[in-house]
Structure formats: structure tokens, C-alpha cells
């Protein structure tokens, strides 16, 4: 069983490191507000994973994954939220033109809630958990316990990976705080977030 869990952890680690909306949201927060807000955002994302895990074990995520209407509603809500964050970043980049200091206003809103919402409104997590986790669950234990264990592993990997990423950004924050770099970063992050929003909105189930 240990070997099976180790192999499943490897698969989850690879999936965790693939860049996606979560990383874009963390990048925006960590650069704009510092590593503390970056880590709070990561905490919200991990909480979102745990919530999806609870729904998966309870069987509700399977209902969402199987219902085209429910999937579409969550998908469009998530896409709209990502697009909103992207537009917010673009607006911030335009305001930065008239700022002469290296510390423009930080994004509004609670960073933990931002991470939570961006993850909760990602229906791909429901499909991932209900479609892949059962195949990775270790044999010899009840399926619900096996999937719950893997959800905890995934959340822990997310905390480590994105948390480490936040500290890397923090080390280079003096570079990112330069007005020209800040504006460019806001623009790139805004476009990426809007792009992910479009991708989520147009993706199939």
C-alpha cells in the first residue's frame, strides 16, 4: 500500500505543479501585497481543495460532474470571477502610470477568500477528484478513506508548492516593485487571468 500511495503522490505532485489559475491568482497577490497575503491566498486555495474533497467523499461532486447544467453554472461563475480578477489587475496597471512611488495600492478583498473562491468555482477540480482520485486510491482501505487521504496529500502538496513559490516571489519583490516592472506584471497577470477565465468558460465537461 505504501508504494501505491507514493506513486499516487507523484501523480498528484505533477498535477499540482502544472501552472493554472491558482498560480496566477497567487502571483497577483504576492507581488502586489507581499508574502503574507500570498500565503493567505494559498491557504484559501488549500481550503477550497479540502472543501471539494469533502464534497467528493459525500458524493456531491460526482453529481456536479455528471450534471451538465450544474457544471455549466459553476464553470461560468468561476470564469467570471477569474475575468474580474484579470480586469482588476489591468485597471491597477493603468493607475500605476501616475504613481511615482514603488508601492501602489494593494488589491482589495480578503486574500484568503480570493484563493478560496477561485478554487471553489473551478469545476475541473470536481471532475478531477471524482474521475482520477478513485483510480489512485490505495487498495485495502475503504474507498472514501482512501480518497480522503489523497485529498489531504493534494492539499499539502499545494501548500508546499505554492507556498514555496510565494517565497521565491518575495525574494525578488524589490525587482517587481519597480513601477515599470509592476505595470508590466499587472498587465501580464491580468491577461493570463482573463485567458484562464475564457479557457474555463469555453472548456467542455
Short mmCIF file of C-alpha atoms in Angstrom, two decimals:
data_model
loop_
_atom_site.label_atom_id
_atom_site.label_comp_id
_atom_site.label_asym_id
_atom_site.label_seq_id
_atom_site.Cartn_x
_atom_site.Cartn_y
_atom_site.Cartn_z
CA UNK A 1 0.00 0.00 0.00
CA UNK A 2 2.87 2.36 0.78
CA UNK A 3 4.23 2.02 -2.76
CA UNK A 4 0.76 2.75 -4.17
CA UNK A 5 0.42 5.90 -2.05
CA UNK A 6 3.91 7.00 -3.09
CA UNK A 7 3.02 6.57 -6.77
CA UNK A 8 -0.27 8.44 -6.30
CA UNK A 9 1.61 11.25 -4.54
CA UNK A 10 3.92 11.51 -7.53
CA UNK A 11 0.96 11.87 -9.89
CA UNK A 12 -0.64 14.50 -7.65
CA UNK A 13 2.67 16.36 -7.39
CA UNK A 14 2.98 16.62 -11.16
CA UNK A 15 -0.61 17.86 -11.47
CA UNK A 16 -0.03 20.37 -8.66
CA UNK A 17 3.00 21.90 -10.38
CA UNK A 18 1.20 22.46 -13.70
CA UNK A 19 0.59 26.26 -13.94
CA UNK A 20 -3.07 27.22 -13.74
CA UNK A 21 -5.48 29.84 -12.40
CA UNK A 22 -4.40 29.24 -8.80
CA UNK A 23 -0.80 30.14 -9.59
CA UNK A 24 -1.90 33.27 -11.46
CA UNK A 25 -4.04 34.40 -8.52
CA UNK A 26 -1.18 33.76 -6.08
CA UNK A 27 1.26 35.66 -8.31
CA UNK A 28 -1.03 38.68 -8.40
CA UNK A 29 -1.47 38.76 -4.63
CA UNK A 30 2.12 38.00 -3.63
CA UNK A 31 3.62 40.66 -5.90
CA UNK A 32 1.03 43.30 -5.08
CA UNK A 33 0.68 42.78 -1.33
CA UNK A 34 3.67 40.76 -0.12
CA UNK A 35 4.33 37.24 1.01
CA UNK A 36 1.86 37.35 3.91
CA UNK A 37 -1.11 37.94 1.59
CA UNK A 38 0.39 35.47 -0.85
CA UNK A 39 0.40 32.76 1.81
CA UNK A 40 -3.13 33.66 2.87
CA UNK A 41 -4.21 33.21 -0.73
CA UNK A 42 -2.50 29.81 -0.82
CA UNK A 43 -4.34 28.91 2.39
CA UNK A 44 -7.65 29.80 0.75
CA UNK A 45 -6.80 27.63 -2.25
CA UNK A 46 -5.95 24.70 0.02
CA UNK A 47 -9.22 25.23 1.89
CA UNK A 48 -11.02 25.08 -1.45
CA UNK A 49 -9.37 21.74 -2.20
CA UNK A 50 -10.44 20.40 1.19
CA UNK A 51 -14.00 21.57 0.54
CA UNK A 52 -14.01 19.80 -2.82
CA UNK A 53 -12.62 16.76 -1.02
CA UNK A 54 -15.49 16.78 1.46
CA UNK A 55 -17.99 17.12 -1.39
CA UNK A 56 -16.29 14.29 -3.26
CA UNK A 57 -16.37 11.92 -0.32
CA UNK A 58 -20.01 12.89 0.28
CA UNK A 59 -20.81 12.15 -3.38
CA UNK A 60 -21.96 15.68 -4.21
CA UNK A 61 -19.05 16.42 -6.52
CA UNK A 62 -19.99 13.37 -8.60
CA UNK A 63 -23.45 14.87 -9.05
CA UNK A 64 -21.91 18.13 -10.22
CA UNK A 65 -19.56 16.32 -12.60
CA UNK A 66 -22.47 14.36 -14.06
CA UNK A 67 -24.89 17.29 -14.35
CA UNK A 68 -24.31 19.43 -17.43
CA UNK A 69 -26.41 22.27 -16.04
CA UNK A 70 -24.72 22.38 -12.63
CA UNK A 71 -21.30 22.08 -14.24
CA UNK A 72 -22.04 24.96 -16.61
CA UNK A 73 -23.30 27.23 -13.82
CA UNK A 74 -20.19 26.67 -11.69
CA UNK A 75 -17.94 26.90 -14.74
CA UNK A 76 -19.34 30.27 -15.85
CA UNK A 77 -19.26 31.65 -12.30
CA UNK A 78 -15.61 30.64 -11.99
CA UNK A 79 -14.78 32.10 -15.41
CA UNK A 80 -16.45 35.39 -14.49
CA UNK A 81 -14.51 35.59 -11.23
CA UNK A 82 -11.18 34.96 -12.95
CA UNK A 83 -12.05 37.57 -15.58
CA UNK A 84 -12.93 40.03 -12.81
CA UNK A 85 -9.54 39.49 -11.16
CA UNK A 86 -7.86 39.93 -14.54
CA UNK A 87 -9.66 43.19 -15.27
CA UNK A 88 -8.81 44.38 -11.77
CA UNK A 89 -5.12 43.76 -12.49
CA UNK A 90 -5.31 45.61 -15.81
CA UNK A 91 -7.02 48.59 -14.17
CA UNK A 92 -4.32 48.58 -11.50
CA UNK A 93 -1.61 48.65 -14.19
CA UNK A 94 -3.18 51.74 -15.78
CA UNK A 95 -3.41 53.52 -12.44
CA UNK A 96 0.23 52.70 -11.84
CA UNK A 97 1.25 55.05 -14.65
CA UNK A 98 0.60 58.08 -12.46
CA UNK A 99 2.21 56.58 -9.36
CA UNK A 100 5.72 57.83 -8.67
CA UNK A 101 6.45 55.58 -5.70
CA UNK A 102 7.13 51.85 -5.81
CA UNK A 103 4.17 50.95 -3.62
CA UNK A 104 0.83 51.42 -5.38
CA UNK A 105 -2.39 50.35 -3.72
CA UNK A 106 -2.72 46.64 -3.00
CA UNK A 107 -5.65 44.67 -4.43
CA UNK A 108 -8.85 44.94 -2.44
CA UNK A 109 -10.58 42.00 -0.82
CA UNK A 110 -9.54 39.32 1.62
CA UNK A 111 -6.71 37.23 0.11
CA UNK A 112 -7.85 34.01 1.81
CA UNK A 113 -11.34 34.47 0.39
CA UNK A 114 -9.88 35.24 -3.03
CA UNK A 115 -7.99 31.94 -3.04
CA UNK A 116 -10.99 30.03 -1.74
CA UNK A 117 -13.44 31.44 -4.31
CA UNK A 118 -11.06 30.96 -7.24
CA UNK A 119 -10.71 27.29 -6.31
CA UNK A 120 -14.30 26.56 -5.32
CA UNK A 121 -15.56 27.90 -8.65
CA UNK A 122 -13.24 25.59 -10.59
CA UNK A 123 -15.45 22.66 -11.65
CA UNK A 124 -12.42 20.88 -13.10
CA UNK A 125 -11.48 20.02 -9.52
CA UNK A 126 -14.78 18.16 -9.15
CA UNK A 127 -14.12 16.21 -12.34
CA UNK A 128 -10.52 15.57 -11.30
CA UNK A 129 -11.48 14.34 -7.85
CA UNK A 130 -14.35 12.14 -8.97
CA UNK A 131 -12.60 10.85 -12.08
CA UNK A 132 -8.97 10.40 -11.06
CA UNK A 133 -8.87 10.02 -7.28
CA UNK A 134 -10.80 6.72 -7.24
CA UNK A 135 -8.18 5.23 -9.58
CA UNK A 136 -5.36 6.45 -7.34
CA UNK A 137 -6.93 5.40 -4.04
CA UNK A 138 -4.80 2.79 -2.26
CA UNK A 139 -6.17 -0.76 -2.21
CA UNK A 140 -7.00 -2.46 1.04
CA UNK A 141 -8.78 0.54 2.59
CA UNK A 142 -12.37 1.77 2.20
CA UNK A 143 -12.67 3.95 -0.94
CA UNK A 144 -13.89 7.01 0.98
CA UNK A 145 -10.93 6.86 3.36
CA UNK A 146 -8.51 6.34 0.50
CA UNK A 147 -9.84 9.35 -1.40
CA UNK A 148 -9.88 11.46 1.77
CA UNK A 149 -6.22 10.61 2.31
CA UNK A 150 -5.35 11.65 -1.25
CA UNK A 151 -7.24 14.93 -0.86
CA UNK A 152 -5.15 15.71 2.22
CA UNK A 153 -1.99 14.82 0.29
CA UNK A 154 -3.04 17.07 -2.60
CA UNK A 155 -3.80 19.97 -0.25
CA UNK A 156 -0.44 19.51 1.48
CA UNK A 157 1.41 19.42 -1.84
CA UNK A 158 -0.41 22.58 -2.91
CA UNK A 159 0.58 24.36 0.30
CA UNK A 160 4.23 23.36 -0.14
CA UNK A 161 4.44 24.14 -3.86
CA UNK A 162 2.55 27.43 -3.92
CA UNK A 163 3.93 28.45 -0.53
CA UNK A 164 7.47 27.96 -1.83
CA UNK A 165 6.54 29.89 -4.95
CA UNK A 166 5.34 32.79 -2.80
CA UNK A 167 8.70 32.96 -1.00
CA UNK A 168 10.54 32.94 -4.33
CA UNK A 169 8.44 35.91 -5.42
CA UNK A 170 9.09 37.60 -2.08
CA UNK A 171 12.85 37.31 -2.56
CA UNK A 172 12.51 39.13 -5.87
CA UNK A 173 9.88 41.62 -4.71
CA UNK A 174 12.27 44.57 -4.87
CA UNK A 175 12.54 43.91 -8.60
CA UNK A 176 8.78 43.52 -9.04
CA UNK A 177 8.13 46.73 -7.06
CA UNK A 178 9.78 48.89 -9.72
CA UNK A 179 6.96 50.93 -11.29
CA UNK A 180 7.67 49.80 -14.86
CA UNK A 181 8.00 46.16 -13.84
CA UNK A 182 4.91 46.43 -11.65
CA UNK A 183 2.83 47.75 -14.53
CA UNK A 184 4.12 45.07 -16.89
CA UNK A 185 3.47 42.33 -14.32
CA UNK A 186 -0.06 43.57 -13.68
CA UNK A 187 -0.76 43.57 -17.40
CA UNK A 188 0.65 40.10 -17.95
CA UNK A 189 -1.14 38.70 -14.90
CA UNK A 190 -4.39 40.38 -15.94
CA UNK A 191 -4.21 38.93 -19.44
CA UNK A 192 -3.34 35.48 -18.05
CA UNK A 193 -6.26 35.54 -15.61
CA UNK A 194 -8.68 36.65 -18.32
CA UNK A 195 -7.23 33.96 -20.58
CA UNK A 196 -7.83 31.32 -17.93
CA UNK A 197 -11.35 32.68 -17.48
CA UNK A 198 -12.02 32.30 -21.19
CA UNK A 199 -10.47 28.83 -21.15
CA UNK A 200 -12.68 27.77 -18.23
CA UNK A 201 -15.79 29.24 -19.84
CA UNK A 202 -15.21 27.51 -23.19
CA UNK A 203 -13.95 24.18 -21.86
CA UNK A 204 -16.09 21.09 -22.07
CA UNK A 205 -17.10 18.89 -19.20
#
